[in-house]
Amino acid sequence: MIPRRPCRPLPADGRFLQAIGPTPLVPVRLDAEGPTIWCKLEFLNPSGSTKDRIARYMLEKAWRLGELCPGGEVVEASSGSTSIALALASAQMGLKFTAVMPEGVTGERVLTIRAYGGNVELVPRDSGIRGAIARAEELARERKAFAPRQFENPDNAEAHRVWTGQEILSQVPGGLVHAVVSGVGTGGTVVGLYQAFAEAGCPVSPFVARPVSGLGSDMECCSFSSRVPGVVDGLSKLYRDADLPGLVELNVSDEVAMCTARALIRRGFPVGPSSGLNYAAAVEAAKRLGPQAQVVTLFPDRMERYFSTELLQPKGAA
């Protein structure tokens, strides 16, 4: 008989996470002369972003393994969407949650985390997300809390390989993906999706979208551009060129990313700046691959967490 390790069943009362269905995958074409892009509407997840997937996956796994129990604590460093997703998942599972974030993040994010019962600790703006990561490690050790460590935890990419990727394969015409396009924050999305499509036999090419401004340092310390939050350079331990054969990096000006996001909003997609970045890069990828290519990208989060930012209050607007 194969020995079984102890496994704690997930909490059930009032918990809706297990009942969540797939988010839609829809064809989007902003320009009548341009290509059609298959876009996964991740802003329809419960907390409003694709980070719900990794939050749920990592916390549920830790719970089953006995690393979390009722009343336990989760500590994570994140400038936004992952902290919001973890706050919601923790509320559903009866856990305490502390987000460590750099000063300067939007008030909408802080208010949302606190509304779910989470705590927010801010580190100096100049220390950026690296400083938040260091402080989160300190708190996790001091409090014996569970630390998801999204920038290095392979379960981040695994959530997209076994969950998001399989949804897309069941939704895209013919079950065939020729390209996956995504910005890189933790790297989990593009790595996990590429693995899912490649393992399914798709002739998939990975494209990474990089927002660039040439303006030097910015509010999140490691971002390519301060105008597209969450897309950062040099932090991920999951994103490695060697794991993404044929990788193509596409530079997209932050102005194009912002304008594209606004155009998507005017079409009725309530998205943030990273969706504009992803879509603009996906259009370029489709042009390179030709009209028969099925190009997939994600709309990662909702516009409500950007109400106080340039996205919805453009500079010089009346």
mmCIF file of N, CA, C and O in Angstrom, residues 43-135:
data_model
loop_
_atom_site.group_PDB
_atom_site.id
_atom_site.type_symbol
_atom_site.label_atom_id
_atom_site.label_comp_id
_atom_site.label_asym_id
_atom_site.label_seq_id
_atom_site.Cartn_x
_atom_site.Cartn_y
_atom_site.Cartn_z
ATOM 1 N N PHE A 43 -10.153 40.258 -16.068
ATOM 2 C CA PHE A 43 -10.735 41.239 -15.144
ATOM 3 C C PHE A 43 -12.058 40.755 -14.573
ATOM 4 O O PHE A 43 -12.604 41.363 -13.644
ATOM 5 N N LEU A 44 -12.606 39.660 -15.103
ATOM 6 C CA LEU A 44 -13.864 39.108 -14.597
ATOM 7 C C LEU A 44 -13.661 38.121 -13.454
ATOM 8 O O LEU A 44 -14.629 37.560 -12.946
ATOM 9 N N ASN A 45 -12.425 37.893 -13.043
ATOM 10 C CA ASN A 45 -12.185 37.094 -11.842
ATOM 11 C C ASN A 45 -12.694 37.851 -10.615
ATOM 12 O O ASN A 45 -12.869 39.073 -10.654
ATOM 13 N N PRO A 46 -12.939 37.149 -9.491
ATOM 14 C CA PRO A 46 -13.609 37.769 -8.342
ATOM 15 C C PRO A 46 -12.990 39.053 -7.829
ATOM 16 O O PRO A 46 -13.709 40.009 -7.522
ATOM 17 N N SER A 47 -11.676 39.115 -7.696
ATOM 18 C CA SER A 47 -11.062 40.339 -7.185
ATOM 19 C C SER A 47 -10.716 41.305 -8.307
ATOM 20 O O SER A 47 -10.216 42.398 -8.064
ATOM 21 N N GLY A 48 -10.957 40.886 -9.558
ATOM 22 C CA GLY A 48 -10.740 41.767 -10.688
ATOM 23 C C GLY A 48 -9.437 41.600 -11.416
ATOM 24 O O GLY A 48 -9.045 42.465 -12.195
ATOM 25 N N SER A 49 -8.743 40.478 -11.220
ATOM 26 C CA SER A 49 -7.484 40.293 -11.939
ATOM 27 C C SER A 49 -7.129 38.825 -12.090
ATOM 28 O O SER A 49 -7.660 37.948 -11.395
ATOM 29 N N THR A 50 -6.187 38.562 -12.988
ATOM 30 C CA THR A 50 -5.697 37.203 -13.202
ATOM 31 C C THR A 50 -4.952 36.662 -11.982
ATOM 32 O O THR A 50 -4.762 35.447 -11.845
ATOM 33 N N LYS A 51 -4.555 37.536 -11.069
ATOM 34 C CA LYS A 51 -3.823 37.098 -9.877
ATOM 35 C C LYS A 51 -4.689 36.266 -8.933
ATOM 36 O O LYS A 51 -4.159 35.591 -8.040
ATOM 37 N N ASP A 52 -6.016 36.292 -9.129
ATOM 38 C CA ASP A 52 -6.872 35.403 -8.345
ATOM 39 C C ASP A 52 -6.468 33.954 -8.537
ATOM 40 O O ASP A 52 -6.590 33.133 -7.628
ATOM 41 N N ARG A 53 -5.993 33.649 -9.719
ATOM 42 C CA ARG A 53 -5.647 32.261 -10.025
ATOM 43 C C ARG A 53 -4.449 31.786 -9.193
ATOM 44 O O ARG A 53 -4.478 30.704 -8.617
ATOM 45 N N ILE A 54 -3.408 32.609 -9.131
ATOM 46 C CA ILE A 54 -2.232 32.167 -8.380
ATOM 47 C C ILE A 54 -2.500 32.252 -6.882
ATOM 48 O O ILE A 54 -1.998 31.413 -6.118
ATOM 49 N N ALA A 55 -3.287 33.233 -6.456
ATOM 50 C CA ALA A 55 -3.597 33.329 -5.031
ATOM 51 C C ALA A 55 -4.346 32.095 -4.568
ATOM 52 O O ALA A 55 -3.995 31.466 -3.556
ATOM 53 N N ARG A 56 -5.367 31.730 -5.305
ATOM 54 C CA ARG A 56 -6.149 30.543 -4.938
ATOM 55 C C ARG A 56 -5.299 29.284 -4.994
ATOM 56 O O ARG A 56 -5.322 28.464 -4.075
ATOM 57 N N TYR A 57 -4.527 29.129 -6.065
ATOM 58 C CA TYR A 57 -3.737 27.910 -6.252
ATOM 59 C C TYR A 57 -2.714 27.744 -5.133
ATOM 60 O O TYR A 57 -2.586 26.669 -4.534
ATOM 61 N N MET A 58 -1.988 28.808 -4.813
ATOM 62 C CA MET A 58 -0.923 28.709 -3.816
ATOM 63 C C MET A 58 -1.486 28.523 -2.407
ATOM 64 O O MET A 58 -0.956 27.722 -1.621
ATOM 65 N N LEU A 59 -2.561 29.241 -2.082
ATOM 66 C CA LEU A 59 -3.123 29.113 -0.736
ATOM 67 C C LEU A 59 -3.797 27.762 -0.537
ATOM 68 O O LEU A 59 -3.684 27.151 0.530
ATOM 69 N N GLU A 60 -4.516 27.297 -1.553
ATOM 70 C CA GLU A 60 -5.171 25.995 -1.411
ATOM 71 C C GLU A 60 -4.152 24.874 -1.270
ATOM 72 O O GLU A 60 -4.332 23.950 -0.481
ATOM 73 N N LYS A 61 -3.085 24.954 -2.023
ATOM 74 C CA LYS A 61 -2.050 23.921 -1.917
ATOM 75 C C LYS A 61 -1.406 23.948 -0.537
ATOM 76 O O LYS A 61 -1.210 22.888 0.092
ATOM 77 N N ALA A 62 -1.100 25.148 -0.045
ATOM 78 C CA ALA A 62 -0.500 25.264 1.288
ATOM 79 C C ALA A 62 -1.454 24.746 2.362
ATOM 80 O O ALA A 62 -1.027 24.123 3.340
ATOM 81 N N TRP A 63 -2.744 24.966 2.172
ATOM 82 C CA TRP A 63 -3.748 24.494 3.131
ATOM 83 C C TRP A 63 -3.781 22.961 3.151
ATOM 84 O O TRP A 63 -3.757 22.343 4.216
ATOM 85 N N ARG A 64 -3.816 22.360 1.973
ATOM 86 C CA ARG A 64 -3.862 20.895 1.906
ATOM 87 C C ARG A 64 -2.615 20.267 2.517
ATOM 88 O O ARG A 64 -2.678 19.198 3.129
ATOM 89 N N LEU A 65 -1.470 20.946 2.338
ATOM 90 C CA LEU A 65 -0.208 20.417 2.857
ATOM 91 C C LEU A 65 -0.033 20.663 4.356
ATOM 92 O O LEU A 65 0.940 20.220 4.952
ATOM 93 N N GLY A 66 -0.964 21.423 4.949
ATOM 94 C CA GLY A 66 -0.861 21.716 6.368
ATOM 95 C C GLY A 66 0.011 22.906 6.688
ATOM 96 O O GLY A 66 0.320 23.170 7.855
ATOM 97 N N GLU A 67 0.426 23.657 5.656
ATOM 98 C CA GLU A 67 1.241 24.851 5.889
ATOM 99 C C GLU A 67 0.378 26.045 6.307
ATOM 100 O O GLU A 67 0.905 27.042 6.790
ATOM 101 N N LEU A 68 -0.919 25.929 6.098
ATOM 102 C CA LEU A 68 -1.884 26.934 6.546
ATOM 103 C C LEU A 68 -3.019 26.233 7.264
ATOM 104 O O LEU A 68 -3.390 25.103 6.925
ATOM 105 N N CYS A 69 -3.575 26.908 8.253
ATOM 106 C CA CYS A 69 -4.712 26.375 8.979
ATOM 107 C C CYS A 69 -5.625 27.537 9.344
ATOM 108 O O CYS A 69 -5.231 28.707 9.219
ATOM 109 N N PRO A 70 -6.856 27.282 9.806
ATOM 110 C CA PRO A 70 -7.761 28.376 10.139
ATOM 111 C C PRO A 70 -7.118 29.369 11.100
ATOM 112 O O PRO A 70 -6.507 28.991 12.099
ATOM 113 N N GLY A 71 -7.212 30.641 10.774
ATOM 114 C CA GLY A 71 -6.621 31.673 11.611
ATOM 115 C C GLY A 71 -5.169 31.945 11.323
ATOM 116 O O GLY A 71 -4.557 32.832 11.922
ATOM 117 N N GLY A 72 -4.566 31.196 10.391
ATOM 118 C CA GLY A 72 -3.178 31.404 10.033
ATOM 119 C C GLY A 72 -2.981 32.713 9.292
ATOM 120 O O GLY A 72 -3.937 33.389 8.906
ATOM 121 N N GLU A 73 -1.711 33.053 9.057
ATOM 122 C CA GLU A 73 -1.415 34.334 8.421
ATOM 123 C C GLU A 73 -0.613 34.149 7.143
ATOM 124 O O GLU A 73 0.246 33.271 7.046
ATOM 125 N N VAL A 74 -0.917 35.005 6.175
ATOM 126 C CA VAL A 74 -0.216 35.048 4.897
ATOM 127 C C VAL A 74 0.431 36.422 4.764
ATOM 128 O O VAL A 74 -0.197 37.438 5.056
ATOM 129 N N VAL A 75 1.685 36.462 4.342
ATOM 130 C CA VAL A 75 2.399 37.730 4.140
ATOM 131 C C VAL A 75 3.005 37.723 2.744
ATOM 132 O O VAL A 75 3.695 36.775 2.362
ATOM 133 N N GLU A 76 2.733 38.768 1.972
ATOM 134 C CA GLU A 76 3.282 38.835 0.628
ATOM 135 C C GLU A 76 3.652 40.268 0.255
ATOM 136 O O GLU A 76 3.008 41.225 0.700
ATOM 137 N N ALA A 77 4.684 40.383 -0.567
ATOM 138 C CA ALA A 77 5.080 41.675 -1.131
ATOM 139 C C ALA A 77 4.478 41.799 -2.516
ATOM 140 O O ALA A 77 4.661 40.925 -3.355
ATOM 141 N N SER A 78 3.744 42.865 -2.733
ATOM 142 C CA SER A 78 3.119 43.084 -4.034
ATOM 143 C C SER A 78 2.710 44.536 -4.129
ATOM 144 O O SER A 78 2.233 45.124 -3.154
ATOM 145 N N SER A 79 2.853 45.117 -5.310
ATOM 146 C CA SER A 79 2.457 46.514 -5.485
ATOM 147 C C SER A 79 0.987 46.655 -5.826
ATOM 148 O O SER A 79 0.501 47.764 -5.991
ATOM 149 N N GLY A 80 0.257 45.546 -5.940
ATOM 150 C CA GLY A 80 -1.141 45.736 -6.288
ATOM 151 C C GLY A 80 -1.984 44.493 -6.408
ATOM 152 O O GLY A 80 -2.503 43.972 -5.421
ATOM 153 N N SER A 81 -2.111 43.958 -7.623
ATOM 154 C CA SER A 81 -3.129 42.956 -7.902
ATOM 155 C C SER A 81 -2.960 41.664 -7.106
ATOM 156 O O SER A 81 -3.953 41.074 -6.666
ATOM 157 N N THR A 82 -1.732 41.191 -6.912
ATOM 158 C CA THR A 82 -1.553 39.958 -6.145
ATOM 159 C C THR A 82 -1.987 40.153 -4.703
ATOM 160 O O THR A 82 -2.618 39.273 -4.105
ATOM 161 N N SER A 83 -1.679 41.306 -4.124
ATOM 162 C CA SER A 83 -2.110 41.571 -2.752
ATOM 163 C C SER A 83 -3.626 41.602 -2.646
ATOM 164 O O SER A 83 -4.204 41.079 -1.682
ATOM 165 N N ILE A 84 -4.281 42.211 -3.607
ATOM 166 C CA ILE A 84 -5.753 42.256 -3.590
ATOM 167 C C ILE A 84 -6.316 40.846 -3.708
ATOM 168 O O ILE A 84 -7.249 40.470 -2.983
ATOM 169 N N ALA A 85 -5.762 40.043 -4.617
ATOM 170 C CA ALA A 85 -6.234 38.679 -4.794
ATOM 171 C C ALA A 85 -6.012 37.839 -3.536
ATOM 172 O O ALA A 85 -6.876 37.058 -3.130
ATOM 173 N N LEU A 86 -4.854 37.985 -2.906
ATOM 174 C CA LEU A 86 -4.580 37.241 -1.677
ATOM 175 C C LEU A 86 -5.481 37.697 -0.539
ATOM 176 O O LEU A 86 -5.883 36.894 0.304
ATOM 177 N N ALA A 87 -5.795 38.986 -0.507
ATOM 178 C CA ALA A 87 -6.699 39.490 0.528
ATOM 179 C C ALA A 87 -8.077 38.853 0.391
ATOM 180 O O ALA A 87 -8.694 38.448 1.383
ATOM 181 N N LEU A 88 -8.581 38.765 -0.833
ATOM 182 C CA LEU A 88 -9.883 38.141 -1.052
ATOM 183 C C LEU A 88 -9.849 36.655 -0.704
ATOM 184 O O LEU A 88 -10.716 36.153 0.015
ATOM 185 N N ALA A 89 -8.838 35.938 -1.214
ATOM 186 C CA ALA A 89 -8.745 34.505 -0.951
ATOM 187 C C ALA A 89 -8.589 34.233 0.548
ATOM 188 O O ALA A 89 -9.173 33.282 1.084
ATOM 189 N N SER A 90 -7.813 35.062 1.232
ATOM 190 C CA SER A 90 -7.631 34.891 2.678
ATOM 191 C C SER A 90 -8.947 35.104 3.419
ATOM 192 O O SER A 90 -9.266 34.372 4.370
ATOM 193 N N ALA A 91 -9.716 36.105 2.976
ATOM 194 C CA ALA A 91 -11.020 36.343 3.595
ATOM 195 C C ALA A 91 -11.925 35.131 3.417
ATOM 196 O O ALA A 91 -12.667 34.744 4.335
ATOM 197 N N GLN A 92 -11.871 34.502 2.251
ATOM 198 C CA GLN A 92 -12.690 33.327 1.981
ATOM 199 C C GLN A 92 -12.266 32.126 2.827
ATOM 200 O O GLN A 92 -13.094 31.292 3.179
ATOM 201 N N MET A 93 -10.984 32.053 3.154
ATOM 202 C CA MET A 93 -10.468 30.880 3.843
ATOM 203 C C MET A 93 -10.265 31.086 5.334
ATOM 204 O O MET A 93 -9.744 30.209 6.020
ATOM 205 N N GLY A 94 -10.668 32.241 5.853
ATOM 206 C CA GLY A 94 -10.521 32.496 7.285
ATOM 207 C C GLY A 94 -9.092 32.716 7.714
ATOM 208 O O GLY A 94 -8.690 32.341 8.822
ATOM 209 N N LEU A 95 -8.296 33.347 6.846
ATOM 210 C CA LEU A 95 -6.893 33.604 7.134
ATOM 211 C C LEU A 95 -6.645 35.093 7.335
ATOM 212 O O LEU A 95 -7.376 35.928 6.810
ATOM 213 N N LYS A 96 -5.579 35.417 8.063
ATOM 214 C CA LYS A 96 -5.124 36.803 8.166
ATOM 215 C C LYS A 96 -4.204 37.087 6.984
ATOM 216 O O LYS A 96 -3.501 36.192 6.512
ATOM 217 N N PHE A 97 -4.193 38.321 6.542
ATOM 218 C CA PHE A 97 -3.324 38.658 5.419
ATOM 219 C C PHE A 97 -2.678 40.017 5.624
ATOM 220 O O PHE A 97 -3.334 40.973 6.048
ATOM 221 N N THR A 98 -1.377 40.077 5.330
ATOM 222 C CA THR A 98 -0.635 41.336 5.367
ATOM 223 C C THR A 98 0.058 41.542 4.033
ATOM 224 O O THR A 98 0.803 40.673 3.569
ATOM 225 N N ALA A 99 -0.210 42.687 3.426
ATOM 226 C CA ALA A 99 0.446 43.073 2.183
ATOM 227 C C ALA A 99 1.550 44.073 2.509
ATOM 228 O O ALA A 99 1.332 45.021 3.264
ATOM 229 N N VAL A 100 2.718 43.853 1.938
ATOM 230 C CA VAL A 100 3.819 44.807 2.080
ATOM 231 C C VAL A 100 4.003 45.469 0.719
ATOM 232 O O VAL A 100 4.261 44.793 -0.280
ATOM 233 N N MET A 101 3.864 46.801 0.687
ATOM 234 C CA MET A 101 3.828 47.526 -0.576
ATOM 235 C C MET A 101 4.674 48.784 -0.484
ATOM 236 O O MET A 101 4.820 49.359 0.603
ATOM 237 N N PRO A 102 5.220 49.246 -1.598
ATOM 238 C CA PRO A 102 5.972 50.504 -1.573
ATOM 239 C C PRO A 102 5.032 51.700 -1.440
ATOM 240 O O PRO A 102 3.902 51.678 -1.961
ATOM 241 N N GLU A 103 5.463 52.713 -0.746
ATOM 242 C CA GLU A 103 4.708 53.955 -0.710
ATOM 243 C C GLU A 103 4.514 54.454 -2.139
ATOM 244 O O GLU A 103 5.377 54.275 -2.998
ATOM 245 N N GLY A 104 3.364 55.058 -2.390
ATOM 246 C CA GLY A 104 3.102 55.581 -3.721
ATOM 247 C C GLY A 104 2.137 54.739 -4.526
ATOM 248 O O GLY A 104 1.691 55.170 -5.589
ATOM 249 N N VAL A 105 1.801 53.531 -4.029
ATOM 250 C CA VAL A 105 0.773 52.759 -4.727
ATOM 251 C C VAL A 105 -0.555 53.494 -4.592
ATOM 252 O O VAL A 105 -0.762 54.274 -3.668
ATOM 253 N N THR A 106 -1.457 53.245 -5.514
ATOM 254 C CA THR A 106 -2.712 53.993 -5.506
ATOM 255 C C THR A 106 -3.542 53.676 -4.268
ATOM 256 O O THR A 106 -3.532 52.558 -3.754
ATOM 257 N N GLY A 107 -4.275 54.689 -3.825
ATOM 258 C CA GLY A 107 -5.137 54.517 -2.662
ATOM 259 C C GLY A 107 -6.209 53.469 -2.875
ATOM 260 O O GLY A 107 -6.636 52.810 -1.918
ATOM 261 N N GLU A 108 -6.644 53.303 -4.123
ATOM 262 C CA GLU A 108 -7.674 52.302 -4.409
ATOM 263 C C GLU A 108 -7.211 50.913 -3.997
ATOM 264 O O GLU A 108 -7.987 50.114 -3.468
ATOM 265 N N ARG A 109 -5.937 50.629 -4.229
ATOM 266 C CA ARG A 109 -5.414 49.305 -3.899
ATOM 267 C C ARG A 109 -5.386 49.087 -2.387
ATOM 268 O O ARG A 109 -5.789 48.034 -1.884
ATOM 269 N N VAL A 110 -4.895 50.075 -1.680
ATOM 270 C CA VAL A 110 -4.818 49.968 -0.220
ATOM 271 C C VAL A 110 -6.214 49.820 0.382
ATOM 272 O O VAL A 110 -6.450 48.971 1.251
ATOM 273 N N LEU A 111 -7.159 50.629 -0.071
ATOM 274 C CA LEU A 111 -8.523 50.567 0.452
ATOM 275 C C LEU A 111 -9.169 49.218 0.174
ATOM 276 O O LEU A 111 -9.892 48.675 1.020
ATOM 277 N N THR A 112 -8.906 48.659 -0.992
ATOM 278 C CA THR A 112 -9.493 47.364 -1.341
ATOM 279 C C THR A 112 -8.966 46.263 -0.440
ATOM 280 O O THR A 112 -9.725 45.427 0.063
ATOM 281 N N ILE A 113 -7.662 46.236 -0.224
ATOM 282 C CA ILE A 113 -7.067 45.212 0.647
ATOM 283 C C ILE A 113 -7.642 45.319 2.058
ATOM 284 O O ILE A 113 -8.022 44.311 2.671
ATOM 285 N N ARG A 114 -7.723 46.526 2.562
ATOM 286 C CA ARG A 114 -8.259 46.712 3.919
ATOM 287 C C ARG A 114 -9.732 46.360 3.994
ATOM 288 O O ARG A 114 -10.210 45.858 5.022
ATOM 289 N N ALA A 115 -10.472 46.599 2.929
ATOM 290 C CA ALA A 115 -11.890 46.248 2.920
ATOM 291 C C ALA A 115 -12.096 44.746 3.069
ATOM 292 O O ALA A 115 -13.075 44.298 3.680
ATOM 293 N N TYR A 116 -11.181 43.950 2.545
ATOM 294 C CA TYR A 116 -11.252 42.493 2.689
ATOM 295 C C TYR A 116 -10.726 42.022 4.046
ATOM 296 O O TYR A 116 -10.681 40.823 4.310
ATOM 297 N N GLY A 117 -10.333 42.958 4.907
ATOM 298 C CA GLY A 117 -9.828 42.596 6.223
ATOM 299 C C GLY A 117 -8.338 42.439 6.292
ATOM 300 O O GLY A 117 -7.791 42.035 7.327
ATOM 301 N N GLY A 118 -7.638 42.741 5.195
ATOM 302 C CA GLY A 118 -6.191 42.621 5.182
ATOM 303 C C GLY A 118 -5.498 43.822 5.796
ATOM 304 O O GLY A 118 -6.093 44.894 5.957
ATOM 305 N N ASN A 119 -4.242 43.633 6.146
ATOM 306 C CA ASN A 119 -3.403 44.715 6.660
ATOM 307 C C ASN A 119 -2.438 45.159 5.564
ATOM 308 O O ASN A 119 -2.030 44.361 4.727
ATOM 309 N N VAL A 120 -2.049 46.420 5.606
ATOM 310 C CA VAL A 120 -1.100 46.956 4.639
ATOM 311 C C VAL A 120 0.048 47.611 5.384
ATOM 312 O O VAL A 120 -0.170 48.449 6.260
ATOM 313 N N GLU A 121 1.268 47.186 5.056
ATOM 314 C CA GLU A 121 2.459 47.847 5.589
ATOM 315 C C GLU A 121 3.215 48.438 4.403
ATOM 316 O O GLU A 121 3.508 47.738 3.435
ATOM 317 N N LEU A 122 3.510 49.723 4.495
ATOM 318 C CA LEU A 122 4.198 50.414 3.414
ATOM 319 C C LEU A 122 5.682 50.570 3.739
ATOM 320 O O LEU A 122 6.044 50.897 4.864
ATOM 321 N N VAL A 123 6.508 50.322 2.738
ATOM 322 C CA VAL A 123 7.947 50.561 2.873
ATOM 323 C C VAL A 123 8.275 51.839 2.101
ATOM 324 O O VAL A 123 7.491 52.291 1.271
ATOM 325 N N PRO A 124 9.431 52.466 2.382
ATOM 326 C CA PRO A 124 9.763 53.713 1.693
ATOM 327 C C PRO A 124 9.713 53.566 0.174
ATOM 328 O O PRO A 124 10.125 52.550 -0.381
ATOM 329 N N ARG A 125 9.222 54.596 -0.454
ATOM 330 C CA ARG A 125 9.063 54.597 -1.910
ATOM 331 C C ARG A 125 10.366 54.267 -2.623
ATOM 332 O O ARG A 125 10.383 53.506 -3.599
ATOM 333 N N ASP A 126 11.475 54.811 -2.140
ATOM 334 C CA ASP A 126 12.757 54.613 -2.804
ATOM 335 C C ASP A 126 13.222 53.153 -2.787
ATOM 336 O O ASP A 126 14.005 52.741 -3.646
ATOM 337 N N SER A 127 12.762 52.392 -1.815
ATOM 338 C CA SER A 127 13.182 50.988 -1.744
ATOM 339 C C SER A 127 12.396 50.112 -2.710
ATOM 340 O O SER A 127 12.819 48.989 -3.015
ATOM 341 N N GLY A 128 11.245 50.606 -3.169
ATOM 342 C CA GLY A 128 10.480 49.916 -4.194
ATOM 343 C C GLY A 128 10.060 48.516 -3.805
ATOM 344 O O GLY A 128 9.987 48.147 -2.632
ATOM 345 N N ILE A 129 9.783 47.705 -4.831
ATOM 346 C CA ILE A 129 9.288 46.359 -4.574
ATOM 347 C C ILE A 129 10.373 45.473 -3.961
ATOM 348 O O ILE A 129 10.075 44.547 -3.193
ATOM 349 N N ARG A 130 11.654 45.756 -4.242
ATOM 350 C CA ARG A 130 12.716 44.976 -3.597
ATOM 351 C C ARG A 130 12.683 45.172 -2.083
ATOM 352 O O ARG A 130 12.856 44.228 -1.313
ATOM 353 N N GLY A 131 12.462 46.401 -1.662
ATOM 354 C CA GLY A 131 12.358 46.660 -0.229
ATOM 355 C C GLY A 131 11.147 45.984 0.374
ATOM 356 O O GLY A 131 11.185 45.488 1.515
ATOM 357 N N ALA A 132 10.047 45.945 -0.388
ATOM 358 C CA ALA A 132 8.839 45.275 0.093
ATOM 359 C C ALA A 132 9.075 43.776 0.247
ATOM 360 O O ALA A 132 8.621 43.156 1.221
ATOM 361 N N ILE A 133 9.805 43.192 -0.682
ATOM 362 C CA ILE A 133 10.104 41.760 -0.595
ATOM 363 C C ILE A 133 10.946 41.455 0.642
ATOM 364 O O ILE A 133 10.677 40.503 1.383
ATOM 365 N N ALA A 134 11.950 42.281 0.896
ATOM 366 C CA ALA A 134 12.816 42.064 2.060
ATOM 367 C C ALA A 134 12.017 42.180 3.353
ATOM 368 O O ALA A 134 12.185 41.370 4.283
ATOM 369 N N ARG A 135 11.152 43.185 3.437
ATOM 370 C CA ARG A 135 10.341 43.369 4.640
ATOM 371 C C ARG A 135 9.339 42.228 4.813
ATOM 372 O O ARG A 135 9.109 41.769 5.950
#
